[in-house]
Amino acid sequence: MINRLQDFSALDLYSNQGRIKWLVVICAVIISFGSIFYTNKLVDELKEREKRQIELLAKAWEYASIYTDNLTFINQEIIQQNTSIPVIVVDGTENPIDYRNINFKNKTTEEDKARVLQQELLKMKAQYEPIPTEDALVYYRNSELLTSLRFYPYVQLSVILFFGILAYAVFNQSKVAEQNRVWAGLTKETAHQLGTPIASLMAWIDYLRNSPVWEENKEVIQEMDKDVVKLRMVTERFSSIGSKPSIQPEHVFSVIDDAINYLRPRISSKVDIKVNGYGNHVEALMNRPLFKWVIENICKNAVDAMKGQGKISIDIIKESERFVCVDISDTGKGMEKGMYKKVFSPGFTTRQRGWGLGLTLAKRIIEGYHKGKVFVKQSELGKGTTFRIVLHSSLDGITKFQREDFVGQSV
């Protein structure tokens, strides 16, 4: 019971992963705006505090200009205590008469100091209105601490975003690698488990061929033999998953024709399958057993979409000197554009029965082993769907990294 609940929980998480991603994004946006709002609130409070401090400083300067006796307290406890806010005091003609916390370069001349003061004065005028005294104006601007605090949340969020993306990429690659190992392990174990009963069935068929019942049941035994051959083919295909299959030039029409000839007697007789192409003149790099598996899976998916009645058209197209395209069209129910990518997701199926792995397997074989592409080219509700497979016709255009994955090359 607990295991079932765990399975349902995992399935629910997987099926709702799109919503979960949006929920995470929304939470991240809320946290980001909350951080920026709170920081801006602190900045506003500090701005008010610095303004009050400058107003006090202006009054101190004004008092000092009037009363020149016993100014030690004012100078030490008010004027000298401002060690962070840049301030410039100017007279009625905008000439600086005093300043605090203005940075000058070492060995600066009086002319350089005057130029720096004028530059700082322009910055201060752009930020705040001056605070007037009896015979002067006090200009100021934000302290370095306040400026840094204003940009702190953006820097912080940028760093968090960078490490978040890095962690997601590493985790995603780890997850994909783990899925590939599980996938390869399951397929190889399946092939291993199928090996013993297939060998037994082959022995029984050989026995029946040499028995008195051969003549009476010849057609039945031959069909059984074909199914055993199919099982052997499936075993070989599963054995190829997880290892580097041999990729070599093959006649596309011949491979597809073999797959269709096997498939025709095993699907509804009301389904008409036609292969259009260039005969045996078009070659592409492929693994013959695995590519036939892809054709079978897509065609079976088309038969299900047509509910066992309709037409399947397979067109072989020489797209260029580097690529060969195979378009598989059906006259089924079609799909909406939002479903184009979902149909390749593991477990996605519109049938009441089925695992929803056929198209997922096709995508893995084409893109993982053949370095090609498979996608929904077009679809229209009530009229049908066209899947396109893109294969390399030669090693031209394949990266050096991809070439290392191509085994058994003869070109």
Short mmCIF file of C-alpha atoms in Angstrom, two decimals, residues 113-289:
data_model
loop_
_atom_site.label_atom_id
_atom_site.label_comp_id
_atom_site.label_asym_id
_atom_site.label_seq_id
_atom_site.Cartn_x
_atom_site.Cartn_y
_atom_site.Cartn_z
CA LYS A 113 40.82 70.35 -6.40
CA ALA A 114 38.65 73.18 -7.74
CA ARG A 115 37.75 71.08 -10.80
CA VAL A 116 36.87 68.03 -8.64
CA LEU A 117 34.74 70.22 -6.36
CA GLN A 118 32.81 71.59 -9.35
CA GLN A 119 32.21 68.05 -10.65
CA GLU A 120 31.01 66.89 -7.26
CA LEU A 121 28.80 69.96 -7.00
CA LEU A 122 27.06 69.06 -10.25
CA LYS A 123 26.36 65.55 -8.94
CA MET A 124 24.95 66.96 -5.71
CA LYS A 125 22.69 69.41 -7.54
CA ALA A 126 21.31 66.51 -9.59
CA GLN A 127 20.43 64.53 -6.44
CA TYR A 128 19.05 66.95 -3.85
CA GLU A 129 18.01 70.55 -3.33
CA PRO A 130 20.53 72.50 -1.21
CA ILE A 131 19.92 73.33 2.43
CA PRO A 132 20.09 77.13 2.85
CA THR A 133 21.81 78.92 5.72
CA GLU A 134 22.03 82.62 6.47
CA ASP A 135 24.86 83.34 3.99
CA ALA A 136 25.56 80.01 2.30
CA LEU A 137 24.08 76.89 0.67
CA VAL A 138 24.89 73.33 1.76
CA TYR A 139 24.94 70.70 -1.01
CA TYR A 140 25.26 67.00 -0.37
CA ARG A 141 24.73 63.60 -1.98
CA ASN A 142 24.24 60.02 -0.85
CA SER A 143 27.02 58.36 1.08
CA GLU A 144 28.88 55.41 -0.40
CA LEU A 145 27.10 53.11 2.05
CA LEU A 146 23.68 54.29 0.91
CA THR A 147 24.63 53.95 -2.77
CA SER A 148 25.95 50.44 -2.20
CA LEU A 149 22.84 49.46 -0.28
CA ARG A 150 20.61 50.62 -3.15
CA PHE A 151 22.32 48.22 -5.60
CA TYR A 152 22.93 45.43 -3.08
CA PRO A 153 19.69 43.46 -3.72
CA TYR A 154 20.31 43.44 -7.47
CA VAL A 155 23.85 42.16 -7.03
CA GLN A 156 22.67 39.62 -4.46
CA LEU A 157 19.84 38.36 -6.69
CA SER A 158 22.20 38.16 -9.68
CA VAL A 159 24.65 36.01 -7.73
CA ILE A 160 21.82 33.80 -6.43
CA LEU A 161 20.41 33.50 -9.97
CA PHE A 162 23.82 32.54 -11.37
CA PHE A 163 24.38 29.82 -8.78
CA GLY A 164 20.76 28.70 -9.13
CA ILE A 165 21.16 28.24 -12.89
CA LEU A 166 24.51 26.48 -12.36
CA ALA A 167 23.03 24.15 -9.73
CA TYR A 168 20.00 23.43 -11.94
CA ALA A 169 22.23 22.60 -14.91
CA VAL A 170 24.42 20.27 -12.83
CA PHE A 171 21.39 18.61 -11.22
CA ASN A 172 19.62 18.25 -14.57
CA GLN A 173 22.69 16.65 -16.19
CA SER A 174 23.02 14.32 -13.22
CA LYS A 175 19.34 13.42 -13.49
CA VAL A 176 19.59 12.75 -17.24
CA ALA A 177 22.70 10.61 -16.72
CA GLU A 178 20.91 8.63 -14.00
CA GLN A 179 17.85 8.15 -16.23
CA ASN A 180 20.10 6.95 -19.05
CA ARG A 181 21.76 4.42 -16.76
CA VAL A 182 18.38 3.16 -15.52
CA TRP A 183 17.07 3.05 -19.09
CA ALA A 184 20.09 1.10 -20.32
CA GLY A 185 19.99 -1.24 -17.34
CA LEU A 186 16.30 -2.06 -17.80
CA THR A 187 16.63 -2.68 -21.53
CA LYS A 188 19.66 -4.92 -21.16
CA GLU A 189 17.99 -6.87 -18.35
CA THR A 190 14.88 -7.25 -20.52
CA ALA A 191 16.99 -8.57 -23.40
CA HIS A 192 18.72 -10.97 -21.03
CA GLN A 193 15.43 -12.25 -19.64
CA LEU A 194 13.99 -12.73 -23.14
CA GLY A 195 16.98 -14.74 -24.29
CA THR A 196 16.10 -18.02 -22.53
CA PRO A 197 12.43 -18.35 -23.61
CA ILE A 198 13.32 -17.33 -27.17
CA ALA A 199 15.98 -20.02 -27.38
CA SER A 200 13.43 -22.50 -26.05
CA LEU A 201 10.82 -21.43 -28.60
CA MET A 202 13.33 -21.78 -31.43
CA ALA A 203 14.09 -25.31 -30.29
CA TRP A 204 10.39 -26.20 -30.17
CA ILE A 205 9.83 -24.82 -33.70
CA ASP A 206 12.73 -26.92 -35.00
CA TYR A 207 11.17 -29.93 -33.30
CA LEU A 208 7.79 -29.21 -34.93
CA ARG A 209 9.40 -28.90 -38.36
CA ASN A 210 10.71 -32.44 -38.05
CA SER A 211 7.55 -33.85 -36.50
CA PRO A 212 4.52 -35.50 -38.20
CA VAL A 213 2.37 -32.41 -37.52
CA TRP A 214 4.47 -30.24 -39.86
CA GLU A 215 2.38 -30.81 -42.99
CA GLU A 216 -0.94 -30.24 -41.25
CA ASN A 217 0.19 -27.10 -39.38
CA LYS A 218 2.78 -25.71 -41.77
CA GLU A 219 1.30 -22.19 -42.02
CA VAL A 220 0.80 -21.90 -38.25
CA ILE A 221 4.34 -23.01 -37.51
CA GLN A 222 5.73 -20.59 -40.10
CA GLU A 223 3.85 -17.71 -38.49
CA MET A 224 5.16 -18.80 -35.10
CA ASP A 225 8.66 -18.76 -36.58
CA LYS A 226 8.13 -15.20 -37.84
CA ASP A 227 7.08 -14.10 -34.36
CA VAL A 228 10.12 -15.75 -32.82
CA VAL A 229 12.29 -13.93 -35.34
CA LYS A 230 10.52 -10.72 -34.28
CA LEU A 231 11.26 -11.49 -30.63
CA ARG A 232 14.89 -12.02 -31.51
CA MET A 233 14.87 -8.66 -33.29
CA VAL A 234 13.32 -6.98 -30.25
CA THR A 235 15.99 -8.56 -28.07
CA GLU A 236 18.72 -7.23 -30.36
CA ARG A 237 17.16 -3.79 -30.23
CA PHE A 238 17.01 -3.77 -26.45
CA SER A 239 20.61 -4.97 -26.35
CA SER A 240 21.61 -2.00 -28.50
CA ILE A 241 20.11 0.51 -26.04
CA GLY A 242 22.77 1.83 -23.68
CA SER A 243 25.68 0.81 -25.92
CA LYS A 244 27.09 2.35 -29.07
CA PRO A 245 25.23 0.81 -32.00
CA SER A 246 26.88 0.40 -35.40
CA ILE A 247 25.96 3.38 -37.59
CA GLN A 248 26.60 2.99 -41.30
CA PRO A 249 25.13 4.02 -44.68
CA GLU A 250 21.87 2.21 -45.48
CA HIS A 251 19.33 2.47 -48.30
CA VAL A 252 16.48 4.35 -46.66
CA PHE A 253 13.75 2.95 -48.90
CA SER A 254 14.89 -0.64 -48.32
CA VAL A 255 14.95 -0.28 -44.52
CA ILE A 256 11.51 1.36 -44.39
CA ASP A 257 10.08 -1.19 -46.81
CA ASP A 258 11.29 -4.07 -44.61
CA ALA A 259 9.69 -2.46 -41.56
CA ILE A 260 6.37 -1.92 -43.35
CA ASN A 261 6.30 -5.43 -44.81
CA TYR A 262 6.61 -6.84 -41.30
CA LEU A 263 4.03 -4.42 -39.92
CA ARG A 264 1.29 -4.82 -42.57
CA PRO A 265 -0.01 -8.28 -41.53
CA ARG A 266 0.04 -7.24 -37.85
CA ILE A 267 -2.17 -4.18 -38.07
CA SER A 268 -5.71 -3.58 -39.29
CA SER A 269 -6.31 -4.47 -42.94
CA LYS A 270 -8.23 -1.19 -43.26
CA VAL A 271 -4.99 0.77 -42.94
CA ASP A 272 -3.28 1.54 -46.26
CA ILE A 273 0.48 2.23 -46.01
CA LYS A 274 2.36 3.67 -48.97
CA VAL A 275 6.09 4.45 -49.20
CA ASN A 276 7.12 7.19 -51.64
CA GLY A 277 10.76 7.82 -52.40
CA TYR A 278 13.72 7.34 -54.66
CA GLY A 279 13.99 3.56 -54.51
CA ASN A 280 17.44 2.47 -53.36
CA HIS A 281 19.19 5.64 -54.51
CA VAL A 282 19.01 7.53 -51.21
CA GLU A 283 21.33 6.54 -48.38
CA ALA A 284 21.53 7.79 -44.80
CA LEU A 285 23.66 7.00 -41.75
CA MET A 286 21.66 4.72 -39.47
CA ASN A 287 21.50 1.56 -37.42
CA ARG A 288 19.14 -0.65 -39.42
CA PRO A 289 17.38 -2.53 -36.55
#
